[in-house]
XYZ file of C-alpha atoms in Angstrom:
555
model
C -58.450 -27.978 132.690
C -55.535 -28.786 134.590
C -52.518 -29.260 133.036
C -49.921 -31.433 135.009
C -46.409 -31.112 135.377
C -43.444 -32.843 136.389
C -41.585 -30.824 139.312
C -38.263 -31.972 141.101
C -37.607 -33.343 144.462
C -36.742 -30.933 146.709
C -33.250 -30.425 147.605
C -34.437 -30.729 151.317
C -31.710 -32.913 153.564
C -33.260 -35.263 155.609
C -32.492 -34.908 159.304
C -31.063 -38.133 160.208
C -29.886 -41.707 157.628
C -28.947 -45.047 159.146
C -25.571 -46.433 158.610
C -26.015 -48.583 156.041
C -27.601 -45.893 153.722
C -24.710 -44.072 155.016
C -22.098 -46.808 153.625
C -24.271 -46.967 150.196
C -23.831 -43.437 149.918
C -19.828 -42.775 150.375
C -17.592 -43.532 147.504
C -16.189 -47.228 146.857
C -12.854 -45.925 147.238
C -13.750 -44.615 150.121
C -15.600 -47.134 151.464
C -13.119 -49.636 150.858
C -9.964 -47.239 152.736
C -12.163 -46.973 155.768
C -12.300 -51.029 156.263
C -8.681 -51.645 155.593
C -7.990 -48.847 158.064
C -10.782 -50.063 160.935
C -8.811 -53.164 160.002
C -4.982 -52.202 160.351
C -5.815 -50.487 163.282
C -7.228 -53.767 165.356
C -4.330 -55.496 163.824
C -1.916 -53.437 165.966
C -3.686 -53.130 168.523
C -3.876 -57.028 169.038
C 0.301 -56.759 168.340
C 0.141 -53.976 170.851
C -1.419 -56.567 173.197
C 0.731 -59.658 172.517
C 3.649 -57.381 173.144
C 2.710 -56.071 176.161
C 1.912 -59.734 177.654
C 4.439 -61.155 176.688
C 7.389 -58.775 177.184
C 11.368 -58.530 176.652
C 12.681 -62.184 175.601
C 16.186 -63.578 177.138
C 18.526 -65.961 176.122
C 17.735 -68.897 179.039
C 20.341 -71.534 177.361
C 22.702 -71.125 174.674
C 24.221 -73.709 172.624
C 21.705 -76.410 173.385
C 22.294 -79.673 171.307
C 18.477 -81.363 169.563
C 18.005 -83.868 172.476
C 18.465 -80.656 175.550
C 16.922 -78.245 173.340
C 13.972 -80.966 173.065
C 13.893 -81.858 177.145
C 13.998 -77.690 177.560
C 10.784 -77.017 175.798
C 8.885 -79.939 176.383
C 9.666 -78.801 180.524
C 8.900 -75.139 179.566
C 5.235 -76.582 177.868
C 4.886 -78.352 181.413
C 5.517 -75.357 183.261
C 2.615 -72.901 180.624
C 6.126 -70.434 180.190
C 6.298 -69.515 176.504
C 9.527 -69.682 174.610
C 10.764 -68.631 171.201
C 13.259 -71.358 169.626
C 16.398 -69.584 167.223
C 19.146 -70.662 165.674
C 22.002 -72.703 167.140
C 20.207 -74.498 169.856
C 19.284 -70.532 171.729
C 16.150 -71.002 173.867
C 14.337 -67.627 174.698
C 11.576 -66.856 177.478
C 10.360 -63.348 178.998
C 13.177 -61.726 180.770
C 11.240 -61.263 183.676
C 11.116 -65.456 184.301
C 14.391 -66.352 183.588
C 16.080 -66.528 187.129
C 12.854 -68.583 188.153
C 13.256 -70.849 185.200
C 16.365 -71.343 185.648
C 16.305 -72.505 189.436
C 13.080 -74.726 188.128
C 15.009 -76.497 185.133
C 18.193 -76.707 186.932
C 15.877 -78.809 190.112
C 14.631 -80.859 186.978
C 17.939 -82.194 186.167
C 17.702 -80.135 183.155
C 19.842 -79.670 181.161
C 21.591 -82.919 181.037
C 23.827 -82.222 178.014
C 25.123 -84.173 175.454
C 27.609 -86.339 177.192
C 26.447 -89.744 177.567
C 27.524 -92.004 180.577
C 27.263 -95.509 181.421
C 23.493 -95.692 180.456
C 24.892 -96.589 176.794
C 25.101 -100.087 178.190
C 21.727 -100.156 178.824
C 20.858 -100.222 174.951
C 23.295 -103.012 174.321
C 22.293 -104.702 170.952
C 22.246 -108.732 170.692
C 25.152 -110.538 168.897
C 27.666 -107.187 169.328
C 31.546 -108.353 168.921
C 33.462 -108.318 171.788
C 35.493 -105.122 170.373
C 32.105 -102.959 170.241
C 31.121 -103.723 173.864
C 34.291 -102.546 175.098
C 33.896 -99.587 173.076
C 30.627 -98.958 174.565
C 32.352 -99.461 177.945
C 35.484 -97.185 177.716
C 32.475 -94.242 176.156
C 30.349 -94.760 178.949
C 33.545 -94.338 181.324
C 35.048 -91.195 179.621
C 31.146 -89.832 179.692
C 31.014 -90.220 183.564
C 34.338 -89.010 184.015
C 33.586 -86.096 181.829
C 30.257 -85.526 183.951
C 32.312 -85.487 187.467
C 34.837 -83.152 186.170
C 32.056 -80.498 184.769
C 30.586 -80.360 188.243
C 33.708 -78.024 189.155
C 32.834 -74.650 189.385
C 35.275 -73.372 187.560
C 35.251 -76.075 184.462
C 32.490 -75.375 181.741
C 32.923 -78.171 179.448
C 35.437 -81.393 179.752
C 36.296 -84.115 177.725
C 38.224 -86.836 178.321
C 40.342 -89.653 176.321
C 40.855 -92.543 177.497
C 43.642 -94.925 175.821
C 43.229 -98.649 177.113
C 45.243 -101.384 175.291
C 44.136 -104.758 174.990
C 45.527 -107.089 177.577
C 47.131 -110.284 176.928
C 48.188 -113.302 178.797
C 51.955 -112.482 179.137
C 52.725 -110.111 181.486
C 55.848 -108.497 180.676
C 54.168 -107.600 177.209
C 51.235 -105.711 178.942
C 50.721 -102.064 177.825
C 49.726 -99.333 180.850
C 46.637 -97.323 180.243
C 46.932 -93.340 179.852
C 44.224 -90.722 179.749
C 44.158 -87.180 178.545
C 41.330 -84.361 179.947
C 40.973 -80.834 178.064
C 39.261 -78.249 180.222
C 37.269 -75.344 179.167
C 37.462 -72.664 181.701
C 34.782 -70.612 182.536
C 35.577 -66.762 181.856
C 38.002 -65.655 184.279
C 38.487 -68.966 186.484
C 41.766 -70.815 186.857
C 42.861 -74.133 188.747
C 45.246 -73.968 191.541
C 47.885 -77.011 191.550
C 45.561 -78.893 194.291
C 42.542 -78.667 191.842
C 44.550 -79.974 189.269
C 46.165 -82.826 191.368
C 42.223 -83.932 192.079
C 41.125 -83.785 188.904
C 44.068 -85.878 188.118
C 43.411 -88.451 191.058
C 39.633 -88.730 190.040
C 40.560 -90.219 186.435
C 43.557 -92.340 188.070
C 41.269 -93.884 190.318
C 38.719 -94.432 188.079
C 40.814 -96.626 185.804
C 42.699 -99.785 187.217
C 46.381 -99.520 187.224
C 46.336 -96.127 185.530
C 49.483 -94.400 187.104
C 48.872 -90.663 187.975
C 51.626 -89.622 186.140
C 50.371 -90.831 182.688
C 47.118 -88.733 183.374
C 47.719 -84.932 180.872
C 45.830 -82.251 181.918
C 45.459 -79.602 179.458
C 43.023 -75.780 179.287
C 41.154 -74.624 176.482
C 44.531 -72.269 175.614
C 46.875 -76.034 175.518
C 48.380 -75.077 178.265
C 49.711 -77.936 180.457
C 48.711 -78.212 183.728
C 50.092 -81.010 184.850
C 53.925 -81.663 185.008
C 55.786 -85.102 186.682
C 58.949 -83.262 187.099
C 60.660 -85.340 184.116
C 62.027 -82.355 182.108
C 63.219 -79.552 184.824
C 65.044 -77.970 182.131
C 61.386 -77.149 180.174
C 60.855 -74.090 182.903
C 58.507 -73.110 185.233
C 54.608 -74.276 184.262
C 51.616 -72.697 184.787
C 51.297 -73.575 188.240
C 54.503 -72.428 189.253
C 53.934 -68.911 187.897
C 50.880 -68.839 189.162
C 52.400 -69.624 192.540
C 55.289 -67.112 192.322
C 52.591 -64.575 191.342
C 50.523 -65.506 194.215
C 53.971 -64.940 196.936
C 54.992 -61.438 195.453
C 51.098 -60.224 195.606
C 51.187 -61.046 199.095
C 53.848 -59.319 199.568
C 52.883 -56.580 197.895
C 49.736 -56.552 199.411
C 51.188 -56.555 203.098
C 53.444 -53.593 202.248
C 49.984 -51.550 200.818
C 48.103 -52.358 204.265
C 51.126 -51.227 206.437
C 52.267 -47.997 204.698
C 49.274 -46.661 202.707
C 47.298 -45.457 206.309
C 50.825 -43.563 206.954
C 51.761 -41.896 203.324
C 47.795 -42.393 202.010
C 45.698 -44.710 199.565
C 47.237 -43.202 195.997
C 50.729 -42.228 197.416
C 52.328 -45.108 196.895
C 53.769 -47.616 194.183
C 55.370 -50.553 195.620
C 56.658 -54.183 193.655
C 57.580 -57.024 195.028
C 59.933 -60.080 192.955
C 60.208 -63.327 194.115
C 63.314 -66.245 193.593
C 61.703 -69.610 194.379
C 63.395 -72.613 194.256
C 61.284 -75.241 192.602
C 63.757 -77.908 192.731
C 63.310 -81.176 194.589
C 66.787 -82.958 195.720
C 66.929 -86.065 197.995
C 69.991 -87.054 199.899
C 70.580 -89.959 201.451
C 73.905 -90.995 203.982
C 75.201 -93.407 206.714
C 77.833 -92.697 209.412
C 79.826 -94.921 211.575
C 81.034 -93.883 214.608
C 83.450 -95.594 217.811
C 81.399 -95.945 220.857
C 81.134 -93.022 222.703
C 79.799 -94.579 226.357
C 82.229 -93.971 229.481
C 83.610 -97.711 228.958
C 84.015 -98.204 225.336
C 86.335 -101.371 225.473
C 83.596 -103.756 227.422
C 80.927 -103.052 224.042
C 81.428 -106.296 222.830
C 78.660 -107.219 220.868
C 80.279 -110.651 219.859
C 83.163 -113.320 220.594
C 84.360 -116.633 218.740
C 87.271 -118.727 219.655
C 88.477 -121.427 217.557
C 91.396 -124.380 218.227
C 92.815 -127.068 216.286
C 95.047 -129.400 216.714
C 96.849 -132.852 215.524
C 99.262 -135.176 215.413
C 100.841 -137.614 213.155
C 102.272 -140.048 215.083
C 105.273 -141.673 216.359
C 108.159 -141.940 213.506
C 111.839 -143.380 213.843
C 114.165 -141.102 214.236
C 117.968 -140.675 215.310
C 120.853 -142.656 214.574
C 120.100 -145.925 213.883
C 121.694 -148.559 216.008
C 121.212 -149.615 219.918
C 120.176 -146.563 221.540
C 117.576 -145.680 219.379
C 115.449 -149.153 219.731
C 115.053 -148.483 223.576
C 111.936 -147.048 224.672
C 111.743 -143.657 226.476
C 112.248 -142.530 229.797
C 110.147 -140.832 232.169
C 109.612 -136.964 232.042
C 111.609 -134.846 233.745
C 111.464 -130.931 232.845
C 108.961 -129.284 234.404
C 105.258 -127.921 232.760
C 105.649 -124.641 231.377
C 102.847 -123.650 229.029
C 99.792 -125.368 227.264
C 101.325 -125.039 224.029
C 104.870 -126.865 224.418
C 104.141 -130.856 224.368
C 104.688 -133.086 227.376
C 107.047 -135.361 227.639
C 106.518 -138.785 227.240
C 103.188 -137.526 225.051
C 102.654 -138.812 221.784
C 103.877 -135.423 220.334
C 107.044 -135.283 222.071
C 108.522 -137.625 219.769
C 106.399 -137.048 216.673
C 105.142 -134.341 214.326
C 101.719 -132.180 215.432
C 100.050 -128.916 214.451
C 98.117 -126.497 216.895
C 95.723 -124.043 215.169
C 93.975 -120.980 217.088
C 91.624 -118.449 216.193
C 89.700 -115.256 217.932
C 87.162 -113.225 216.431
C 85.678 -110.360 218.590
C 82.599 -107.923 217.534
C 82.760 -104.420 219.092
C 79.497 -102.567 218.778
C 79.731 -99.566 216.227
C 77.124 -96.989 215.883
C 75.587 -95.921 212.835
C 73.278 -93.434 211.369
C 71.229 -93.191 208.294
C 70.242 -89.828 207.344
C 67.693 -88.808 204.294
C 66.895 -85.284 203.447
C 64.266 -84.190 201.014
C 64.556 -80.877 200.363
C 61.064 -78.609 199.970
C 60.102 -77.389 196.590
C 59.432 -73.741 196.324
C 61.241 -72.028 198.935
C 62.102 -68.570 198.888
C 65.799 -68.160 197.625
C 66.049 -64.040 197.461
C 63.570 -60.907 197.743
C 63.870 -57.777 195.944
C 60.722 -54.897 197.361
C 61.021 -51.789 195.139
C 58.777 -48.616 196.830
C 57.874 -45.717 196.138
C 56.449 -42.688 198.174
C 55.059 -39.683 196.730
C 55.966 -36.289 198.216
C 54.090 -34.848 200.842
C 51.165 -32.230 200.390
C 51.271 -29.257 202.707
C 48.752 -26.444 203.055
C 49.967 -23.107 204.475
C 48.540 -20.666 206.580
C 46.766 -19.199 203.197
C 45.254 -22.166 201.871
C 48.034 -22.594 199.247
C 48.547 -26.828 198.544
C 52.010 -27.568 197.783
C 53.897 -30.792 197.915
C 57.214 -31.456 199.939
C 59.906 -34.111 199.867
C 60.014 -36.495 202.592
C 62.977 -36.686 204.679
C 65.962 -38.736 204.999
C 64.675 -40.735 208.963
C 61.258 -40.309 207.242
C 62.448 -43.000 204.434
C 64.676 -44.826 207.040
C 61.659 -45.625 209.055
C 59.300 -46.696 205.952
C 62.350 -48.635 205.119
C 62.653 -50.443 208.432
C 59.154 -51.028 208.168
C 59.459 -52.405 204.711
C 62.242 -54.982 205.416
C 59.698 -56.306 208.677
C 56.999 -56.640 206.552
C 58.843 -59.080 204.271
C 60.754 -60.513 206.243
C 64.071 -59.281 205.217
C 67.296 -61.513 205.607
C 70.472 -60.367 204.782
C 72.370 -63.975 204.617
C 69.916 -64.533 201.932
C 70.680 -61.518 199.510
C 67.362 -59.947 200.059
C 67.272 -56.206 198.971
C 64.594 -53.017 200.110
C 64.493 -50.188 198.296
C 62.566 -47.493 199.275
C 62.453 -43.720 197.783
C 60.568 -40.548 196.910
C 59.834 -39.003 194.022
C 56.781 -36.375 193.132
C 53.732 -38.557 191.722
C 52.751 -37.200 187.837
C 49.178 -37.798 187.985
C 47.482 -37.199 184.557
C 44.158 -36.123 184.300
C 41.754 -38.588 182.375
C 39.429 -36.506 180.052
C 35.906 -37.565 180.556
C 34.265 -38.427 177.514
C 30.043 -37.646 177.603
C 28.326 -39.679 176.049
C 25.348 -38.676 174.400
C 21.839 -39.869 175.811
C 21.075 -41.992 172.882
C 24.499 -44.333 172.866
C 24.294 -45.006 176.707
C 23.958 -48.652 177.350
C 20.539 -47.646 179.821
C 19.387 -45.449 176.915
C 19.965 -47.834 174.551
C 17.857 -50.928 176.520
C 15.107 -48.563 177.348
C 14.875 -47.413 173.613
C 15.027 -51.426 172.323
C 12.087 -52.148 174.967
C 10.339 -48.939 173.061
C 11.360 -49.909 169.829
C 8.194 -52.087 168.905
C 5.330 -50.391 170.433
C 6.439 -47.121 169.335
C 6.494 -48.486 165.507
C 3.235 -50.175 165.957
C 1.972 -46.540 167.546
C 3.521 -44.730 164.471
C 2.108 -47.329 161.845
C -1.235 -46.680 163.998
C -1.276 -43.002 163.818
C -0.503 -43.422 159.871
C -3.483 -45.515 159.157
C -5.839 -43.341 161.291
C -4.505 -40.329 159.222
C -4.553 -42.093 155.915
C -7.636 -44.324 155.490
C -9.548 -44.010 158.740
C -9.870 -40.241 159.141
C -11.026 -39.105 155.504
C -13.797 -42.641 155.555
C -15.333 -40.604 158.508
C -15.506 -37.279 157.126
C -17.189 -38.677 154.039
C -19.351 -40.916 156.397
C -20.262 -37.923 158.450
C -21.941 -35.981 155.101
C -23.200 -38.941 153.390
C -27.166 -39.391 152.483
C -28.931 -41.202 149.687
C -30.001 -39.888 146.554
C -33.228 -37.779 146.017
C -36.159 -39.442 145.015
C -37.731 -39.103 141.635
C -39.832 -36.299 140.104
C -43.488 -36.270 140.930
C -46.293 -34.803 138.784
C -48.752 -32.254 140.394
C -51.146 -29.827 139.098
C -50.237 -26.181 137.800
C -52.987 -24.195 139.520
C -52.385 -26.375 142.773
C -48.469 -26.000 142.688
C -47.829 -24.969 146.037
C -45.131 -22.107 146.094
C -41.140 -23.265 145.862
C -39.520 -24.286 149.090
C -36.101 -22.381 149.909
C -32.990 -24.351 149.492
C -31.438 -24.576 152.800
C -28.055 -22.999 153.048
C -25.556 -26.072 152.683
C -22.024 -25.836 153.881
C -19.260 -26.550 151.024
C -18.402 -30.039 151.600
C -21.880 -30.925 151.373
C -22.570 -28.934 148.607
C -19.852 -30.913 146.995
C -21.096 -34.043 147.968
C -24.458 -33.167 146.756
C -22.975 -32.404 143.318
C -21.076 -35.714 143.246
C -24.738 -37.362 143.769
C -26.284 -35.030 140.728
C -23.272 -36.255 138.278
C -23.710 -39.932 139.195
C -27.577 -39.137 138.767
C -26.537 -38.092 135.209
C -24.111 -40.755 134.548
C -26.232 -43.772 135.667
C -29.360 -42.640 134.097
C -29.027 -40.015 131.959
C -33.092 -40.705 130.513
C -34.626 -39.869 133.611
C -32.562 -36.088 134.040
C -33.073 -34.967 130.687
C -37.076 -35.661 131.662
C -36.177 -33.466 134.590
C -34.594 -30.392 132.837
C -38.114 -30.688 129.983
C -40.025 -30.739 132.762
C -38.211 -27.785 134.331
C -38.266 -26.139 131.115
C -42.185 -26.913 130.168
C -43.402 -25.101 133.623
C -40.862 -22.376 132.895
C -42.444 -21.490 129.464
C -46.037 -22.025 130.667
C -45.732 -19.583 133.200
C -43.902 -17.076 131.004
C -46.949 -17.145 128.252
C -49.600 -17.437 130.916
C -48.100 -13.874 132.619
């Protein structure tokens, strides 16, 4: 009779298992590091991706207020450029498009900033007092004014304040208007003294009867630019230094161009100081002189001739008695002169007066002279030079340096003082002289690779993708490189023991030789075999132990 037995699976490893009996197989701890590695590693390589498209983001405007910040983006969503929005109004786009940007926005009208012109009266509200439209009037003024003044190249930001006083109907109690402008230079820009005059005739025209001289002018600093010549004692302003700076550099630069070809580029030092008179003086005079022709006593510009005379009429006179009541006799002295009376006329024997008057106009010349005197003219110059000694090589190649001589510095001198323009009834002074040059040698200091500014961009531009790369190679190392080792030896379980017949038992199959990670893996699979269902081994080891003693009593 046959007696049946329970036998084992073989230990055999099947040749090939499909992934998901693969999966089953591996650990859950396992398992579960190899998806959060597959899925860190996508993750950075998407941020790998966006970083790559997108690139390096600039600073296209700083400083934006809400309403250009807002026109900004809204163009940039127009235009498909992406942007990044930060703090304080700072739009960013890829640093490759921000000179074309720019040129696009700036064709745009964009941006506008935040001064507001005359537009404001376009959102005039019903029943507003009388005293709020004309403070929507002077705004919109100062805004366009403020506008005009920006478009200067060298002005970044303006503002202006405009004071206008009511007017009333009495004329000697009207107040003038005034206006004040503060500039904000751009970084290394000035005004010269004809910028500032414009800017300063642009806001007096702008304003009826605003006098130029109550328009203030001030920089970013409070320095005054303007200056009506009401205080000379206050000094020189900044346009006045900035012209006596301007004279002695040119001066100083004409003295470089002439000598340095003759003495060389770095052998020579030379200073130039200015006295400009800034004053302004007006004089005005007459002068009367006699006539100077060849016949000065016929220039009669003029002649008036004037006679009186009269008479009061016949009057007794004499002794009285018979000689005095007879009339008179005939004439008979003889005519001498207009101005003695006739005989027999009425004023020979009564009382007259005879009045006479000339008045004669010579012609007298006269002059009328004014003289304004020119502001900044050049009172005195003082030039201060020095020359370096000469270097001479010898026959042997040895460099050594040599004073110049005395005609050498004559002639630089002479060349000096026609440079300038040298006048000796003006007190000008030229000095020229030579002295050995002590030239100090600058140590170089090396910077090392990693704190130069090119080093330092190129490692910023690296700075991402080589993280993401690092946190890459981590994960792979981590979670994604043990998952596949374990997927690489996984396979299922064996199957369960099946009975066969003692006499028909064929003869044991040979193990095959398993390498050691297998053979661990295999004994992970035997312990979970006992764990999960521990019923179903022991059956396995009776079984095993049943055949074991058959076979020992049947020998």
């Amino acid at each position: 009779m046959d007696k049946a037995v329970v036998s084992p699976a073989p230990l055999a490893v099947p040749e090939r298992f499909g992934v998901a009996e693969r999966l089953r197989a591996m650990p859950p701890r396992t398992r579960m590091g190899l998806a959060v590695g597959i899925a860190a590693l996508v993750a950075v390589a998407v941020a790998l991706a966006l970083a790559a498209g997108q690139g390096d983001y600039r600073v296209l405007y700083p400083n934006l207020s809400e309403k250009d910040a807002g026109a900004v983006t809204a163009q940039l969503s127009q235009m498909n450029v992406p942007y990044k929005l930060s703090g304080n109004g700072l739009v960013m786009v890829p640093a490759a498009q921000v000179p074309d940007v720019r040129l696009k926005l700036a064709t745009a009208g964009l941006p506008k900033g935040s001064v507001s012109g005359f537009e404001l009266m376009d959102s005039a509200r019903f029943g507003q007092t009388q005293f709020q439209e004309r403070l929507t009037f002077q705004r919109g003024l100062e805004g366009e004014l403020t506008r005009s003044i920006t478009s200067l190249a060298a002005v970044e930001s303006a503002r202006v304040h405009l004071a206008l006083p009511n007017q009333n109907g009495f004329f000697r109690e009207q107040q003038k208007p005034s206006a004040s402008v503060l500039l904000t230079l751009r970084a290394g820009r000035t005004l010269d003294r004809a910028q500032v005059a414009g800017i300063v005739h642009l806001v007096s025209s702008s304003v009826p009867e605003l006098d130029p001289k109550a328009v203030s002018v001030l920089d970013q600093t409070g320095n005054l630019l303007t200056n009506d010549g009401a205080n000379p004692a206050a000094g020189l302003d900044a346009m006045q230094l900035q012209y006596v700076s301007q004279v002695e550099g040119g001066y100083a630069k004409r003295i470089y161009q002439l000598l340095e070809p003759i003495v060389g580029r770095d052998n020579l030092r030379a200073s130039v100081t200015a006295d400009i008179d800034f004053s302004q003086s007006e004089a005005t005079s007459e002068e009367f002189r006699p006539n100077q022709g060849s016949d000065a006593s016929v220039s009669i510009r003029s002649q008036q001739t004037t006679e009186q005379a009269g008479s009061s009429g016949m009057l007794p006179s004499g002794v009285p008695g018979a000689a005095s009541n007879q009339p008179p006799v005939a004439a008979t002295a003889p005519l001498t002169g207009a101005s003695q009376p006739l005989q027999g006329s009425p004023l020979a024997g009564g009382t007259g007066n005879l009045r006479r008057e000339a008045v004669t106009n010579y012609e007298v010349d006269k002059t009328v002279r004014v003289t304004r005197n020119a502001t900044g003219v050049v009172k005195r110059l003082n030039a201060a030079v020095v020359v370096n000694n000469r270097t001479v090589t010898d026959a042997k190649g040895k460099v050594s340096q040599v004073p110049l001589g005395t005609d050498e510095l004559d002639k630089l001198t002479a060349l000096v003082r026609e440079t300038i323009g040298y006048k000796q009834e003006r007190g000008d002074s030229v000095k020229v002289i030579n002295a050995p040059f002590k030239i100090e040698s600058q140590p170089t200091v090396d910077l090392p690779w990693w704190k130069q500014p090119d080093a330092l961009d190129v490692l910023r531009s690296f700075a991402m993708p080589g993280a993401l790369s690092l946190v890459a190679v981590l994960v792979f190392l981590g979670l994604v490189r043990p998952g596949l080792r374990a997927f690489a030896v996984a396979f299922p379980p064996p199957p369960p023991a099946r009975l066969e017949a003692v006499e028909d038992e064929p003869p044991p199959l040979p193990v095959p030789a398993l390498p050691a990670p297998r053979l661990n893996e295999h004994l992970e699979q035997v312990r979970k075999m006992a764990r999960d269902n521990p019923a179903a081994v022991a059956g396995i080891i009776r079984s095993w132990s049943g055949t074991e003693a058959a076979t020992a009593g049947k020998g």
